Amino acid sequence: MSLINVQAGVALFLMDDDPEQARTALTEIKRASRDLLREMRSTLGVLRGVDKAAPRLPTPGLDRLDALLDEARAAGLPVRRHTAGEPRPLPTGTDLAAYRIVQESLTNTRRHAGAATAVVTLTYSAESLELQVDDDGRGPAEDVTDGTGLTGMRERARSVGGTLQAGPGPTGGFRVLATLPAGGGER
């Protein structure tokens, strides 16, 4: 929902001056809202117990990270990706948490940071996945407290036995650093 909101703001801002970029933002809104509606229907169906068949779409995970980064780029945020260690399958909950943390981090970067670029770094070890998202934006304001985005990311990390730190980056900007258990690769 946050990405849709940001894209709508971009489209409104650019509608008169840059209609082609506004069209790109509206196209992204359509795609993101379609995906979100499918995911919500699936979740609600499971919660209500009415869906007897398996969900039609897989739970988002790091296998969809490149598409997520492409979406951020299409929204106007240049993003680079670095991977250290040997990527491997993660437990479903950890995989989903990692994806959502990156998604929310990039949305926050677009919405609040005024950043020119962002870098997503995945570091795999035997015990954990370290996920770091850095931007070169303004960094946190002195009087700002954690909003629902940061709180939600912390809760996602905790829900799978991990941790999340967020705050000023070492050279400015903002950093989100999550350490999530790798769980031996069971799915």
GROMACS .gro file of C-alpha atoms in nm:
model
  187
    1MET     CA    1   0.000   0.000   0.000
    2SER     CA    2   0.286   0.238   0.077
    3LEU     CA    3   0.437   0.190  -0.268
    4ILE     CA    4   0.097   0.256  -0.428
    5ASN     CA    5   0.061   0.574  -0.223
    6VAL     CA    6   0.408   0.697  -0.321
    7GLN     CA    7   0.347   0.617  -0.689
    8ALA     CA    8   0.013   0.803  -0.683
    9GLY     CA    9   0.189   1.109  -0.543
   10VAL     CA   10   0.454   1.089  -0.814
   11ALA     CA   11   0.189   1.055  -1.084
   12LEU     CA   12  -0.004   1.358  -0.956
   13PHE     CA   13   0.312   1.565  -0.930
   14LEU     CA   14   0.428   1.478  -1.283
   15MET     CA   15   0.094   1.464  -1.463
   16ASP     CA   16   0.126   1.805  -1.631
   17ASP     CA   17   0.504   1.836  -1.667
   18ASP     CA   18   0.603   1.480  -1.757
   19PRO     CA   19   0.302   1.276  -1.871
   20GLU     CA   20   0.516   0.978  -1.977
   21GLN     CA   21   0.670   0.943  -1.629
   22ALA     CA   22   0.321   0.986  -1.479
   23ARG     CA   23   0.200   0.703  -1.705
   24THR     CA   24   0.487   0.485  -1.578
   25ALA     CA   25   0.387   0.558  -1.218
   26LEU     CA   26   0.021   0.477  -1.292
   27THR     CA   27   0.120   0.151  -1.461
   28GLU     CA   28   0.319   0.058  -1.150
   29ILE     CA   29   0.017   0.145  -0.929
   30LYS     CA   30  -0.200  -0.088  -1.135
   31ARG     CA   31   0.051  -0.375  -1.108
   32ALA     CA   32   0.122  -0.326  -0.738
   33SER     CA   33  -0.245  -0.296  -0.644
   34ARG     CA   34  -0.330  -0.610  -0.844
   35ASP     CA   35  -0.059  -0.807  -0.664
   36LEU     CA   36  -0.164  -0.668  -0.327
   37LEU     CA   37  -0.530  -0.756  -0.386
   38ARG     CA   38  -0.436  -1.114  -0.479
   39GLU     CA   39  -0.224  -1.148  -0.168
   40MET     CA   40  -0.498  -1.000   0.053
   41ARG     CA   41  -0.762  -1.231  -0.095
   42SER     CA   42  -0.537  -1.529  -0.034
   43THR     CA   43  -0.465  -1.423   0.324
   44LEU     CA   44  -0.830  -1.351   0.400
   45GLY     CA   45  -0.932  -1.681   0.247
   46VAL     CA   46  -0.690  -1.868   0.471
   47LEU     CA   47  -0.803  -1.674   0.777
   48ARG     CA   48  -1.169  -1.742   0.699
   49GLY     CA   49  -1.096  -2.104   0.619
   50VAL     CA   50  -1.292  -2.087   0.296
   51ASP     CA   51  -1.006  -2.158   0.057
   52LYS     CA   52  -0.967  -2.533   0.028
   53ALA     CA   53  -0.724  -2.515  -0.260
   54ALA     CA   54  -0.364  -2.405  -0.225
   55PRO     CA   55  -0.292  -2.038  -0.299
   56ARG     CA   56  -0.239  -1.973  -0.668
   57LEU     CA   57   0.053  -1.737  -0.622
   58PRO     CA   58   0.365  -1.828  -0.427
   59THR     CA   59   0.446  -1.633  -0.115
   60PRO     CA   60   0.684  -1.353  -0.211
   61GLY     CA   61   1.044  -1.419  -0.121
   62LEU     CA   62   1.395  -1.331  -0.222
   63ASP     CA   63   1.349  -1.519  -0.549
   64ARG     CA   64   1.139  -1.215  -0.649
   65LEU     CA   65   1.392  -0.960  -0.521
   66ASP     CA   66   1.515  -0.860  -0.868
   67ALA     CA   67   1.158  -0.781  -0.974
   68LEU     CA   68   1.111  -0.574  -0.656
   69LEU     CA   69   1.431  -0.381  -0.728
   70ASP     CA   70   1.314  -0.325  -1.087
   71GLU     CA   71   0.988  -0.180  -0.947
   72ALA     CA   72   1.186   0.062  -0.729
   73ARG     CA   73   1.395   0.163  -1.028
   74ALA     CA   74   1.080   0.216  -1.236
   75ALA     CA   75   0.954   0.440  -0.955
   76GLY     CA   76   1.267   0.653  -0.994
   77LEU     CA   77   1.501   0.514  -0.726
   78PRO     CA   78   1.827   0.369  -0.859
   79VAL     CA   79   1.900   0.055  -0.657
   80ARG     CA   80   2.208  -0.169  -0.658
   81ARG     CA   81   2.223  -0.520  -0.518
   82HIS     CA   82   2.520  -0.701  -0.362
   83THR     CA   83   2.528  -1.062  -0.244
   84ALA     CA   84   2.795  -1.221  -0.025
   85GLY     CA   85   2.809  -1.587   0.067
   86GLU     CA   86   2.621  -1.867  -0.105
   87PRO     CA   87   2.249  -1.793  -0.160
   88ARG     CA   88   2.028  -2.083  -0.061
   89PRO     CA   89   1.665  -2.161   0.016
   90LEU     CA   90   1.541  -2.011   0.341
   91PRO     CA   91   1.247  -2.111   0.561
   92THR     CA   92   0.928  -1.963   0.414
   93GLY     CA   93   0.873  -1.722   0.704
   94THR     CA   94   1.230  -1.593   0.686
   95ASP     CA   95   1.213  -1.560   0.308
   96LEU     CA   96   0.888  -1.360   0.329
   97ALA     CA   97   1.020  -1.143   0.614
   98ALA     CA   98   1.338  -1.063   0.417
   99TYR     CA   99   1.138  -0.967   0.106
  100ARG     CA  100   0.897  -0.747   0.302
  101ILE     CA  101   1.179  -0.575   0.493
  102VAL     CA  102   1.351  -0.483   0.166
  103GLN     CA  103   1.017  -0.373   0.019
  104GLU     CA  104   0.935  -0.146   0.316
  105SER     CA  105   1.291  -0.011   0.332
  106LEU     CA  106   1.282   0.093  -0.032
  107THR     CA  107   0.935   0.243   0.008
  108ASN     CA  108   1.057   0.446   0.306
  109THR     CA  109   1.360   0.557   0.107
  110ARG     CA  110   1.138   0.681  -0.175
  111ARG     CA  111   0.892   0.844   0.058
  112HIS     CA  112   1.112   1.007   0.323
  113ALA     CA  113   1.482   1.008   0.242
  114GLY     CA  114   1.521   1.224  -0.065
  115ALA     CA  115   1.783   0.970  -0.164
  116ALA     CA  116   1.959   0.952  -0.497
  117THR     CA  117   2.041   0.581  -0.462
  118ALA     CA  118   1.991   0.276  -0.243
  119VAL     CA  119   2.199  -0.039  -0.199
  120VAL     CA  120   2.057  -0.376  -0.090
  121THR     CA  121   2.317  -0.618   0.049
  122LEU     CA  122   2.242  -0.982   0.130
  123THR     CA  123   2.505  -1.171   0.330
  124TYR     CA  124   2.448  -1.544   0.372
  125SER     CA  125   2.623  -1.739   0.647
  126ALA     CA  126   2.562  -2.088   0.784
  127GLU     CA  127   2.336  -1.957   1.061
  128SER     CA  128   2.179  -1.642   0.923
  129LEU     CA  129   2.093  -1.401   0.647
  130GLU     CA  130   2.207  -1.048   0.708
  131LEU     CA  131   2.002  -0.801   0.509
  132GLN     CA  132   2.120  -0.441   0.480
  133VAL     CA  133   1.953  -0.155   0.296
  134ASP     CA  134   2.147   0.172   0.278
  135ASP     CA  135   2.046   0.497   0.115
  136ASP     CA  136   2.228   0.825   0.063
  137GLY     CA  137   1.937   1.044   0.167
  138ARG     CA  138   1.889   1.298   0.443
  139GLY     CA  139   1.899   1.045   0.723
  140PRO     CA  140   1.658   1.051   1.016
  141ALA     CA  141   1.534   1.381   1.152
  142GLU     CA  142   1.627   1.455   1.513
  143ASP     CA  143   1.269   1.467   1.641
  144VAL     CA  144   1.119   1.177   1.443
  145THR     CA  145   1.012   0.858   1.618
  146ASP     CA  146   0.968   0.519   1.457
  147GLY     CA  147   0.660   0.501   1.239
  148THR     CA  148   0.451   0.200   1.147
  149GLY     CA  149   0.693   0.100   0.870
  150LEU     CA  150   0.994   0.059   1.100
  151THR     CA  151   0.780  -0.096   1.372
  152GLY     CA  152   0.638  -0.345   1.121
  153MET     CA  153   0.986  -0.436   0.996
  154ARG     CA  154   1.104  -0.499   1.352
  155GLU     CA  155   0.799  -0.715   1.419
  156ARG     CA  156   0.859  -0.916   1.102
  157ALA     CA  157   1.220  -0.979   1.201
  158ARG     CA  158   1.120  -1.080   1.556
  159SER     CA  159   0.844  -1.307   1.429
  160VAL     CA  160   1.106  -1.535   1.271
  161GLY     CA  161   1.358  -1.507   1.555
  162GLY     CA  162   1.564  -1.227   1.405
  163THR     CA  163   1.657  -0.870   1.486
  164LEU     CA  164   1.636  -0.539   1.305
  165GLN     CA  165   1.817  -0.212   1.362
  166ALA     CA  166   1.742   0.110   1.178
  167GLY     CA  167   1.899   0.452   1.196
  168PRO     CA  168   2.162   0.681   1.051
  169GLY     CA  169   2.407   0.517   0.812
  170PRO     CA  170   2.781   0.529   0.891
  171THR     CA  171   2.845   0.789   0.620
  172GLY     CA  172   2.505   0.961   0.623
  173GLY     CA  173   2.172   0.856   0.487
  174PHE     CA  174   1.977   0.577   0.653
  175ARG     CA  175   2.050   0.210   0.718
  176VAL     CA  176   1.821  -0.084   0.788
  177LEU     CA  177   2.007  -0.391   0.911
  178ALA     CA  178   1.821  -0.716   0.976
  179THR     CA  179   1.971  -1.044   1.089
  180LEU     CA  180   1.737  -1.337   1.021
  181PRO     CA  181   1.791  -1.705   1.103
  182ALA     CA  182   1.877  -1.921   0.802
  183GLY     CA  183   1.723  -2.229   0.962
  184GLY     CA  184   1.927  -2.481   0.767
  185GLY     CA  185   1.736  -2.409   0.446
  186GLU     CA  186   1.420  -2.602   0.536
  187ARG     CA  187   1.107  -2.485   0.359
   0.00000   0.00000   0.00000
